[in-house]
Amino acid sequence: MSGRRRNHFIPRFLLNRFASRRDGKKSWIWQISRDGKAVEVSTRDTAVATDFYGGPETGLEDAFAAAETELSQTLARIERGEPLSGYADELRQLVWALAMRTRAFREHFVKVTEGFVEELQKSIETQAAQRAMVRRVEARLFESIEKDIEALPEEARGFVAAFFSDPAAREFMAKEVKGFMRSPLPQLFFGQMRDMLYAQGVLQEAAEEGHIKGLAQMLAEKKPPSAFSPAHWRLCRVETQMVLGDLCIVAVDGEGKYGAILESDVFSWQTLYLPISNSTVLVAGKQELRPLLSPEDVNRISAELSSSHIYCSKPTDSILSLAPLIGAKSPFVSTQEVSDMIADGWENEE
């Protein structure tokens, strides 16, 4: 175990392929943020965070480093003209790992979760939510109470059971609880719960822990899931300068909708795009490769799906014009989609 605590969430070998300049083993790259600021930084010092993979004890940094040496050689070979078909397993591993390991993936997941909590809190005041909660009270209130009574000490159980067996007492309690559900208090309660989650960083910690565990499982299995098996690979050389978004992978479905590989239906994508240098894009197809996006569209979508930065070899005017698009689209679900799912959930409860 190396003990390295500086973890690249975008592999350095991929960043090096977009280098603006080199000096021996050192490489630099242009990093562009959504405010339009472009900074030339060492690839050693960009897309990196302390203990992003949980510290040396997880072994993830070492495992990624070992895999990256082979993957870097694979990209060099296919760019020299070796058939992609001979490297299908390595390319699957590369694309799947990049889709799962980035900080943008983790940050977008946190945003979706926070959006869910926000929309749930807002939805509590709707009539559909109140009707659903009242119906749940009517269906489950006394069943839950009876379970709690069974857990009481024997000397108290008889008295409490007798009280709740009285029809007048049950009617009074049901009326009061349903009145509470129709009041502003549940919304206030959910609001306080939301504030507590944010203040204590619960969502962020849960996302970090879940992400690290998921990556550990992925590396332990040593290969992508069997369902992730692109049928076709293509290497496209382009004249347009390509950017690398901090989510890395652009996934497009059969209707032209784009997002992350795990957007909505896990494997709804049809075509994947991974820029692997400033002039080359690796393309994967689930079925026969359809008409491809233009390089300009891949750049635009890469920026929209990024969380905070895009990377390039040279910050031309056309590349800098992408900066305001950074973070414009959630790669998973939008706020409106989350709101619709919650509303549907309340309606189904009715």
Tab-separated table of C-alpha atoms in Angstrom:
chain	number	residue	atom	x	y	z
A	1	MET	CA	0.000	0.000	0.000
A	2	SER	CA	1.566	3.273	-1.114
A	3	GLY	CA	-0.042	5.603	1.423
A	4	ARG	CA	-0.803	8.169	-1.282
A	5	ARG	CA	-3.555	10.524	-0.153
A	6	ARG	CA	-3.724	12.705	-3.297
A	7	ASN	CA	-6.302	10.925	-5.422
A	8	HIS	CA	-6.973	11.802	-9.073
A	9	PHE	CA	-10.692	11.443	-9.720
A	10	ILE	CA	-9.906	11.839	-13.429
A	11	PRO	CA	-6.872	9.684	-14.246
A	12	ARG	CA	-3.713	11.614	-14.894
A	13	PHE	CA	-2.863	9.564	-17.986
A	14	LEU	CA	-6.085	10.810	-19.616
A	15	LEU	CA	-5.453	14.430	-18.621
A	16	ASN	CA	-1.951	14.132	-20.084
A	17	ARG	CA	-3.458	13.312	-23.459
A	18	PHE	CA	-4.957	16.848	-23.528
A	19	ALA	CA	-1.680	18.481	-22.485
A	20	SER	CA	-1.025	22.061	-23.533
A	21	ARG	CA	2.728	21.557	-23.117
A	22	ARG	CA	5.214	19.056	-21.715
A	23	ASP	CA	8.596	19.191	-20.042
A	24	GLY	CA	10.025	15.730	-19.572
A	25	LYS	CA	7.533	13.783	-17.493
A	26	LYS	CA	5.626	16.921	-16.506
A	27	SER	CA	2.489	17.993	-18.379
A	28	TRP	CA	0.167	20.968	-18.146
A	29	ILE	CA	-3.475	21.396	-19.160
A	30	TRP	CA	-5.955	24.259	-19.364
A	31	GLN	CA	-8.735	24.070	-16.762
A	32	ILE	CA	-11.833	26.172	-17.468
A	33	SER	CA	-14.475	26.907	-14.838
A	34	ARG	CA	-18.071	28.012	-15.335
A	35	ASP	CA	-17.171	31.664	-14.643
A	36	GLY	CA	-14.994	31.592	-17.768
A	37	LYS	CA	-11.705	31.592	-15.874
A	38	ALA	CA	-9.016	29.579	-17.698
A	39	VAL	CA	-5.928	28.483	-15.774
A	40	GLU	CA	-3.021	26.397	-17.030
A	41	VAL	CA	-2.199	23.855	-14.335
A	42	SER	CA	-0.018	20.802	-13.942
A	43	THR	CA	-1.882	17.563	-14.567
A	44	ARG	CA	-0.418	16.444	-11.252
A	45	ASP	CA	-2.397	19.161	-9.488
A	46	THR	CA	-5.733	19.124	-11.288
A	47	ALA	CA	-8.738	16.807	-10.887
A	48	VAL	CA	-7.211	15.691	-7.596
A	49	ALA	CA	-8.433	15.708	-3.982
A	50	THR	CA	-7.123	14.489	-0.646
A	51	ASP	CA	-8.531	11.106	0.375
A	52	PHE	CA	-11.192	11.236	-2.327
A	53	TYR	CA	-11.155	7.431	-2.327
A	54	GLY	CA	-11.258	7.214	1.463
A	55	GLY	CA	-7.588	7.207	2.368
A	56	PRO	CA	-4.782	4.652	1.900
A	57	GLU	CA	-6.626	2.006	3.919
A	58	THR	CA	-9.192	1.472	1.153
A	59	GLY	CA	-6.513	0.556	-1.396
A	60	LEU	CA	-8.531	2.218	-4.180
A	61	GLU	CA	-5.849	4.670	-5.278
A	62	ASP	CA	-3.318	1.857	-5.692
A	63	ALA	CA	-5.842	-0.310	-7.538
A	64	PHE	CA	-6.687	2.478	-9.973
A	65	ALA	CA	-3.002	3.275	-10.503
A	66	ALA	CA	-2.238	-0.344	-11.397
A	67	ALA	CA	-5.109	-0.501	-13.894
A	68	GLU	CA	-4.262	2.867	-15.456
A	69	THR	CA	-0.833	1.777	-16.655
A	70	GLU	CA	-2.387	-0.889	-18.874
A	71	LEU	CA	-5.270	1.339	-19.987
A	72	SER	CA	-2.867	4.105	-20.994
A	73	GLN	CA	-0.973	1.625	-23.160
A	74	THR	CA	-4.244	0.421	-24.693
A	75	LEU	CA	-5.162	3.935	-25.842
A	76	ALA	CA	-1.709	4.431	-27.299
A	77	ARG	CA	-1.978	1.175	-29.248
A	78	ILE	CA	-5.401	1.851	-30.766
A	79	GLU	CA	-4.323	5.363	-31.751
A	80	ARG	CA	-1.394	3.778	-33.598
A	81	GLY	CA	-3.935	1.832	-35.628
A	82	GLU	CA	-4.278	-1.496	-33.843
A	83	PRO	CA	-7.836	-2.942	-34.199
A	84	LEU	CA	-10.219	-1.872	-31.440
A	85	SER	CA	-11.849	-5.297	-31.488
A	86	GLY	CA	-8.765	-6.750	-29.850
A	87	TYR	CA	-9.129	-4.411	-26.882
A	88	ALA	CA	-12.884	-4.598	-26.232
A	89	ASP	CA	-12.475	-5.783	-22.622
A	90	GLU	CA	-9.948	-3.061	-21.785
A	91	LEU	CA	-12.135	-0.375	-23.370
A	92	ARG	CA	-15.171	-1.600	-21.421
A	93	GLN	CA	-13.136	-1.355	-18.245
A	94	LEU	CA	-11.891	2.142	-19.110
A	95	VAL	CA	-15.306	3.584	-19.954
A	96	TRP	CA	-17.121	1.972	-17.021
A	97	ALA	CA	-14.490	3.045	-14.489
A	98	LEU	CA	-14.509	6.623	-15.797
A	99	ALA	CA	-18.300	6.718	-15.624
A	100	MET	CA	-18.239	5.647	-11.958
A	101	ARG	CA	-15.153	7.216	-10.376
A	102	THR	CA	-15.290	10.986	-10.988
A	103	ARG	CA	-16.021	13.706	-8.475
A	104	ALA	CA	-18.677	15.034	-10.855
A	105	PHE	CA	-20.523	11.703	-10.533
A	106	ARG	CA	-20.504	12.015	-6.732
A	107	GLU	CA	-21.442	15.701	-6.725
A	108	HIS	CA	-24.318	15.219	-9.137
A	109	PHE	CA	-25.612	12.352	-6.977
A	110	VAL	CA	-25.569	14.647	-3.923
A	111	LYS	CA	-27.433	17.334	-5.887
A	112	VAL	CA	-30.112	14.850	-6.938
A	113	THR	CA	-30.518	13.673	-3.332
A	114	GLU	CA	-30.701	17.232	-2.030
A	115	GLY	CA	-33.236	18.034	-4.735
A	116	PHE	CA	-35.325	15.061	-3.675
A	117	VAL	CA	-35.335	16.237	-0.045
A	118	GLU	CA	-36.232	19.804	-1.122
A	119	GLU	CA	-39.063	18.690	-3.386
A	120	LEU	CA	-40.385	16.256	-0.770
A	121	GLN	CA	-40.506	19.048	1.805
A	122	LYS	CA	-42.351	21.313	-0.642
A	123	SER	CA	-44.786	18.579	-1.607
A	124	ILE	CA	-45.991	17.985	1.961
A	125	GLU	CA	-48.339	20.980	1.746
A	126	THR	CA	-50.125	19.737	-1.372
A	127	GLN	CA	-53.603	18.290	-1.082
A	128	ALA	CA	-52.481	15.037	-2.678
A	129	ALA	CA	-49.813	14.596	0.008
A	130	GLN	CA	-52.204	15.411	2.819
A	131	ARG	CA	-54.836	12.997	1.498
A	132	ALA	CA	-52.191	10.284	1.154
A	133	MET	CA	-50.931	10.819	4.710
A	134	VAL	CA	-54.466	10.778	6.115
A	135	ARG	CA	-55.217	7.533	4.282
A	136	ARG	CA	-52.017	6.030	5.650
A	137	VAL	CA	-53.072	7.075	9.165
A	138	GLU	CA	-56.483	5.493	8.679
A	139	ALA	CA	-54.923	2.268	7.404
A	140	ARG	CA	-51.925	1.883	9.696
A	141	LEU	CA	-52.310	4.008	12.844
A	142	PHE	CA	-53.852	1.456	15.185
A	143	GLU	CA	-51.951	-1.451	13.685
A	144	SER	CA	-48.761	0.392	14.619
A	145	ILE	CA	-50.082	1.260	18.080
A	146	GLU	CA	-50.978	-2.373	18.771
A	147	LYS	CA	-47.418	-3.441	17.908
A	148	ASP	CA	-46.063	-0.821	20.310
A	149	ILE	CA	-48.427	-2.018	23.059
A	150	GLU	CA	-47.087	-5.561	22.710
A	151	ALA	CA	-43.619	-4.235	23.484
A	152	LEU	CA	-44.717	-2.610	26.766
A	153	PRO	CA	-44.074	-4.204	30.193
A	154	GLU	CA	-46.857	-6.594	31.129
A	155	GLU	CA	-48.040	-4.470	34.063
A	156	ALA	CA	-48.699	-1.491	31.769
A	157	ARG	CA	-49.883	-3.401	28.725
A	158	GLY	CA	-53.378	-4.195	29.990
A	159	PHE	CA	-54.247	-0.616	30.933
A	160	VAL	CA	-52.976	0.877	27.669
A	161	ALA	CA	-54.690	-1.816	25.597
A	162	ALA	CA	-57.948	-1.178	27.363
A	163	PHE	CA	-57.732	2.532	26.646
A	164	PHE	CA	-57.097	2.038	22.938
A	165	SER	CA	-59.835	-0.548	22.627
A	166	ASP	CA	-62.393	2.084	23.599
A	167	PRO	CA	-64.131	3.302	20.365
A	168	ALA	CA	-64.388	6.885	21.612
A	169	ALA	CA	-60.677	7.004	22.405
A	170	ARG	CA	-59.771	5.591	18.998
A	171	GLU	CA	-62.034	8.045	17.209
A	172	PHE	CA	-60.587	10.975	19.163
A	173	MET	CA	-56.983	9.954	18.423
A	174	ALA	CA	-57.636	9.357	14.729
A	175	LYS	CA	-59.296	12.759	14.453
A	176	GLU	CA	-56.389	14.525	16.143
A	177	VAL	CA	-53.725	12.766	14.088
A	178	LYS	CA	-55.533	13.472	10.822
A	179	GLY	CA	-55.892	17.101	11.871
A	180	PHE	CA	-52.150	17.234	12.486
A	181	MET	CA	-51.485	15.823	9.019
A	182	ARG	CA	-53.609	18.578	7.460
A	183	SER	CA	-51.867	21.318	9.456
A	184	PRO	CA	-48.647	23.194	8.557
A	185	LEU	CA	-46.747	21.195	11.179
A	186	PRO	CA	-45.660	18.274	8.952
A	187	GLN	CA	-44.135	20.730	6.488
A	188	LEU	CA	-42.289	22.445	9.328
A	189	PHE	CA	-41.078	19.067	10.574
A	190	PHE	CA	-39.761	18.059	7.156
A	191	GLY	CA	-38.151	21.485	6.803
A	192	GLN	CA	-36.322	21.048	10.104
A	193	MET	CA	-35.235	17.562	9.087
A	194	ARG	CA	-33.911	18.932	5.795
A	195	ASP	CA	-31.976	21.689	7.586
A	196	MET	CA	-30.502	19.139	10.001
A	197	LEU	CA	-29.352	16.914	7.129
A	198	TYR	CA	-27.636	19.856	5.468
A	199	ALA	CA	-26.101	21.275	8.660
A	200	GLN	CA	-24.627	17.952	9.726
A	201	GLY	CA	-23.435	17.033	6.232
A	202	VAL	CA	-25.338	13.748	6.361
A	203	LEU	CA	-26.078	13.620	2.636
A	204	GLN	CA	-22.484	14.406	1.677
A	205	GLU	CA	-21.087	11.775	4.039
A	206	ALA	CA	-23.568	9.177	2.814
A	207	ALA	CA	-22.671	9.933	-0.814
A	208	GLU	CA	-18.945	9.616	-0.095
A	209	GLU	CA	-19.341	6.360	1.796
A	210	GLY	CA	-21.657	4.851	-0.818
A	211	HIS	CA	-19.408	5.947	-3.686
A	212	ILE	CA	-16.277	4.476	-2.091
A	213	LYS	CA	-18.027	1.186	-1.329
A	214	GLY	CA	-19.343	0.998	-4.876
A	215	LEU	CA	-15.888	1.615	-6.342
A	216	ALA	CA	-14.364	-1.002	-4.032
A	217	GLN	CA	-16.922	-3.530	-5.234
A	218	MET	CA	-16.283	-2.599	-8.869
A	219	LEU	CA	-12.539	-3.121	-8.468
A	220	ALA	CA	-13.026	-6.357	-6.524
A	221	GLU	CA	-15.103	-7.776	-9.372
A	222	LYS	CA	-12.299	-6.732	-11.780
A	223	LYS	CA	-14.671	-6.154	-14.677
A	224	PRO	CA	-17.765	-4.112	-15.566
A	225	PRO	CA	-21.213	-5.681	-15.141
A	226	SER	CA	-22.057	-8.117	-17.919
A	227	ALA	CA	-24.960	-5.899	-19.042
A	228	PHE	CA	-22.440	-3.204	-19.986
A	229	SER	CA	-21.198	-4.727	-23.230
A	230	PRO	CA	-20.992	-2.299	-26.168
A	231	ALA	CA	-21.294	-4.163	-29.442
A	232	HIS	CA	-19.304	-1.689	-31.543
A	233	TRP	CA	-16.309	0.573	-30.982
A	234	ARG	CA	-15.022	3.337	-33.220
A	235	LEU	CA	-12.133	5.796	-33.023
A	236	CYS	CA	-13.046	9.144	-34.573
A	237	ARG	CA	-10.316	11.599	-35.495
A	238	VAL	CA	-11.622	15.150	-35.755
A	239	GLU	CA	-10.378	18.581	-36.741
A	240	THR	CA	-12.339	20.374	-34.019
A	241	GLN	CA	-10.444	20.730	-30.753
A	242	MET	CA	-12.079	18.416	-28.196
A	243	VAL	CA	-12.578	19.153	-24.515
A	244	LEU	CA	-12.708	16.687	-21.658
A	245	GLY	CA	-15.636	17.284	-19.330
A	246	ASP	CA	-15.245	16.434	-15.653
A	247	LEU	CA	-17.941	13.737	-16.012
A	248	CYS	CA	-15.834	12.342	-18.902
A	249	ILE	CA	-18.523	10.186	-20.589
A	250	VAL	CA	-21.419	11.443	-22.729
A	251	ALA	CA	-24.267	8.924	-23.087
A	252	VAL	CA	-27.028	9.357	-25.689
A	253	ASP	CA	-30.183	7.235	-25.981
A	254	GLY	CA	-32.126	6.266	-29.074
A	255	GLU	CA	-34.251	9.431	-28.939
A	256	GLY	CA	-31.323	11.809	-28.637
A	257	LYS	CA	-31.650	12.367	-24.894
A	258	TYR	CA	-28.251	12.685	-23.250
A	259	GLY	CA	-26.888	12.229	-19.756
A	260	ALA	CA	-24.740	9.863	-17.711
A	261	ILE	CA	-24.591	6.124	-18.341
A	262	LEU	CA	-26.727	5.662	-15.217
A	263	GLU	CA	-29.316	8.271	-16.156
A	264	SER	CA	-32.834	7.009	-15.394
A	265	ASP	CA	-32.944	3.511	-16.861
A	266	VAL	CA	-29.464	2.153	-16.164
A	267	PHE	CA	-28.735	0.911	-19.662
A	268	SER	CA	-31.036	3.045	-21.798
A	269	TRP	CA	-28.071	4.573	-23.662
A	270	GLN	CA	-27.363	3.668	-27.284
A	271	THR	CA	-24.104	5.548	-27.967
A	272	LEU	CA	-21.262	6.655	-25.682
A	273	TYR	CA	-18.620	9.292	-26.362
A	274	LEU	CA	-15.285	9.651	-24.584
A	275	PRO	CA	-12.839	12.281	-25.877
A	276	ILE	CA	-9.391	10.714	-25.375
A	277	SER	CA	-7.281	13.558	-26.808
A	278	ASN	CA	-7.734	17.003	-28.304
A	279	SER	CA	-8.345	15.400	-31.724
A	280	THR	CA	-9.740	11.916	-30.997
A	281	VAL	CA	-13.039	10.583	-29.648
A	282	LEU	CA	-13.678	6.993	-28.608
A	283	VAL	CA	-17.249	5.973	-29.489
A	284	ALA	CA	-19.138	2.908	-28.245
A	285	GLY	CA	-22.460	1.632	-29.567
A	286	LYS	CA	-24.897	-0.766	-27.926
A	287	GLN	CA	-26.172	-1.817	-31.324
A	288	GLU	CA	-25.010	-0.695	-34.737
A	289	LEU	CA	-23.498	2.763	-34.516
A	290	ARG	CA	-26.084	5.350	-35.504
A	291	PRO	CA	-25.357	8.749	-37.058
A	292	LEU	CA	-22.866	10.273	-34.657
A	293	LEU	CA	-22.956	13.596	-32.872
A	294	SER	CA	-20.738	16.275	-34.318
A	295	PRO	CA	-17.551	17.103	-32.373
A	296	GLU	CA	-19.103	20.487	-31.549
A	297	ASP	CA	-22.148	18.766	-30.039
A	298	VAL	CA	-19.952	16.411	-28.004
A	299	ASN	CA	-18.075	19.432	-26.618
A	300	ARG	CA	-21.290	21.269	-25.806
A	301	ILE	CA	-22.845	18.279	-24.049
A	302	SER	CA	-19.600	17.534	-22.200
A	303	ALA	CA	-19.739	21.050	-20.767
A	304	GLU	CA	-23.434	20.843	-19.871
A	305	LEU	CA	-22.963	17.552	-18.009
A	306	SER	CA	-19.838	18.703	-16.163
A	307	SER	CA	-20.067	19.644	-12.524
A	308	SER	CA	-17.468	22.420	-12.326
A	309	HIS	CA	-14.751	22.264	-15.026
A	310	ILE	CA	-13.795	21.308	-18.551
A	311	TYR	CA	-10.224	20.649	-19.686
A	312	CYS	CA	-8.485	21.346	-22.991
A	313	SER	CA	-5.159	21.848	-24.739
A	314	LYS	CA	-5.775	25.441	-25.807
A	315	PRO	CA	-8.429	27.914	-24.537
A	316	THR	CA	-9.640	29.274	-27.879
A	317	ASP	CA	-12.648	31.581	-28.108
A	318	SER	CA	-14.902	28.688	-29.152
A	319	ILE	CA	-13.774	26.630	-26.145
A	320	LEU	CA	-14.185	29.538	-23.721
A	321	SER	CA	-17.724	30.042	-25.041
A	322	LEU	CA	-18.599	26.689	-23.468
A	323	ALA	CA	-17.884	27.950	-19.949
A	324	PRO	CA	-21.402	29.319	-19.237
A	325	LEU	CA	-22.828	25.901	-20.174
A	326	ILE	CA	-20.928	24.058	-17.441
A	327	GLY	CA	-23.412	22.428	-15.082
A	328	ALA	CA	-26.414	23.427	-17.198
A	329	LYS	CA	-27.893	19.913	-17.178
A	330	SER	CA	-28.147	17.211	-14.571
A	331	PRO	CA	-26.741	13.964	-15.973
A	332	PHE	CA	-29.292	11.986	-13.968
A	333	VAL	CA	-32.708	13.536	-13.332
A	334	SER	CA	-33.876	17.154	-13.408
A	335	THR	CA	-35.606	18.979	-10.557
A	336	GLN	CA	-38.859	18.789	-12.485
A	337	GLU	CA	-38.487	15.029	-12.949
A	338	VAL	CA	-37.874	14.621	-9.197
A	339	SER	CA	-40.945	16.735	-8.440
A	340	ASP	CA	-43.059	14.674	-10.843
A	341	MET	CA	-41.865	11.405	-9.280
A	342	ILE	CA	-42.803	12.608	-5.787
A	343	ALA	CA	-46.202	13.840	-6.978
A	344	ASP	CA	-46.825	10.481	-8.646
A	345	GLY	CA	-45.838	8.770	-5.424
A	346	TRP	CA	-48.412	10.700	-3.417
A	347	GLU	CA	-51.062	9.995	-6.043
A	348	ASN	CA	-50.282	6.277	-5.910
A	349	GLU	CA	-50.618	6.346	-2.132
A	350	GLU	CA	-54.191	7.483	-2.641
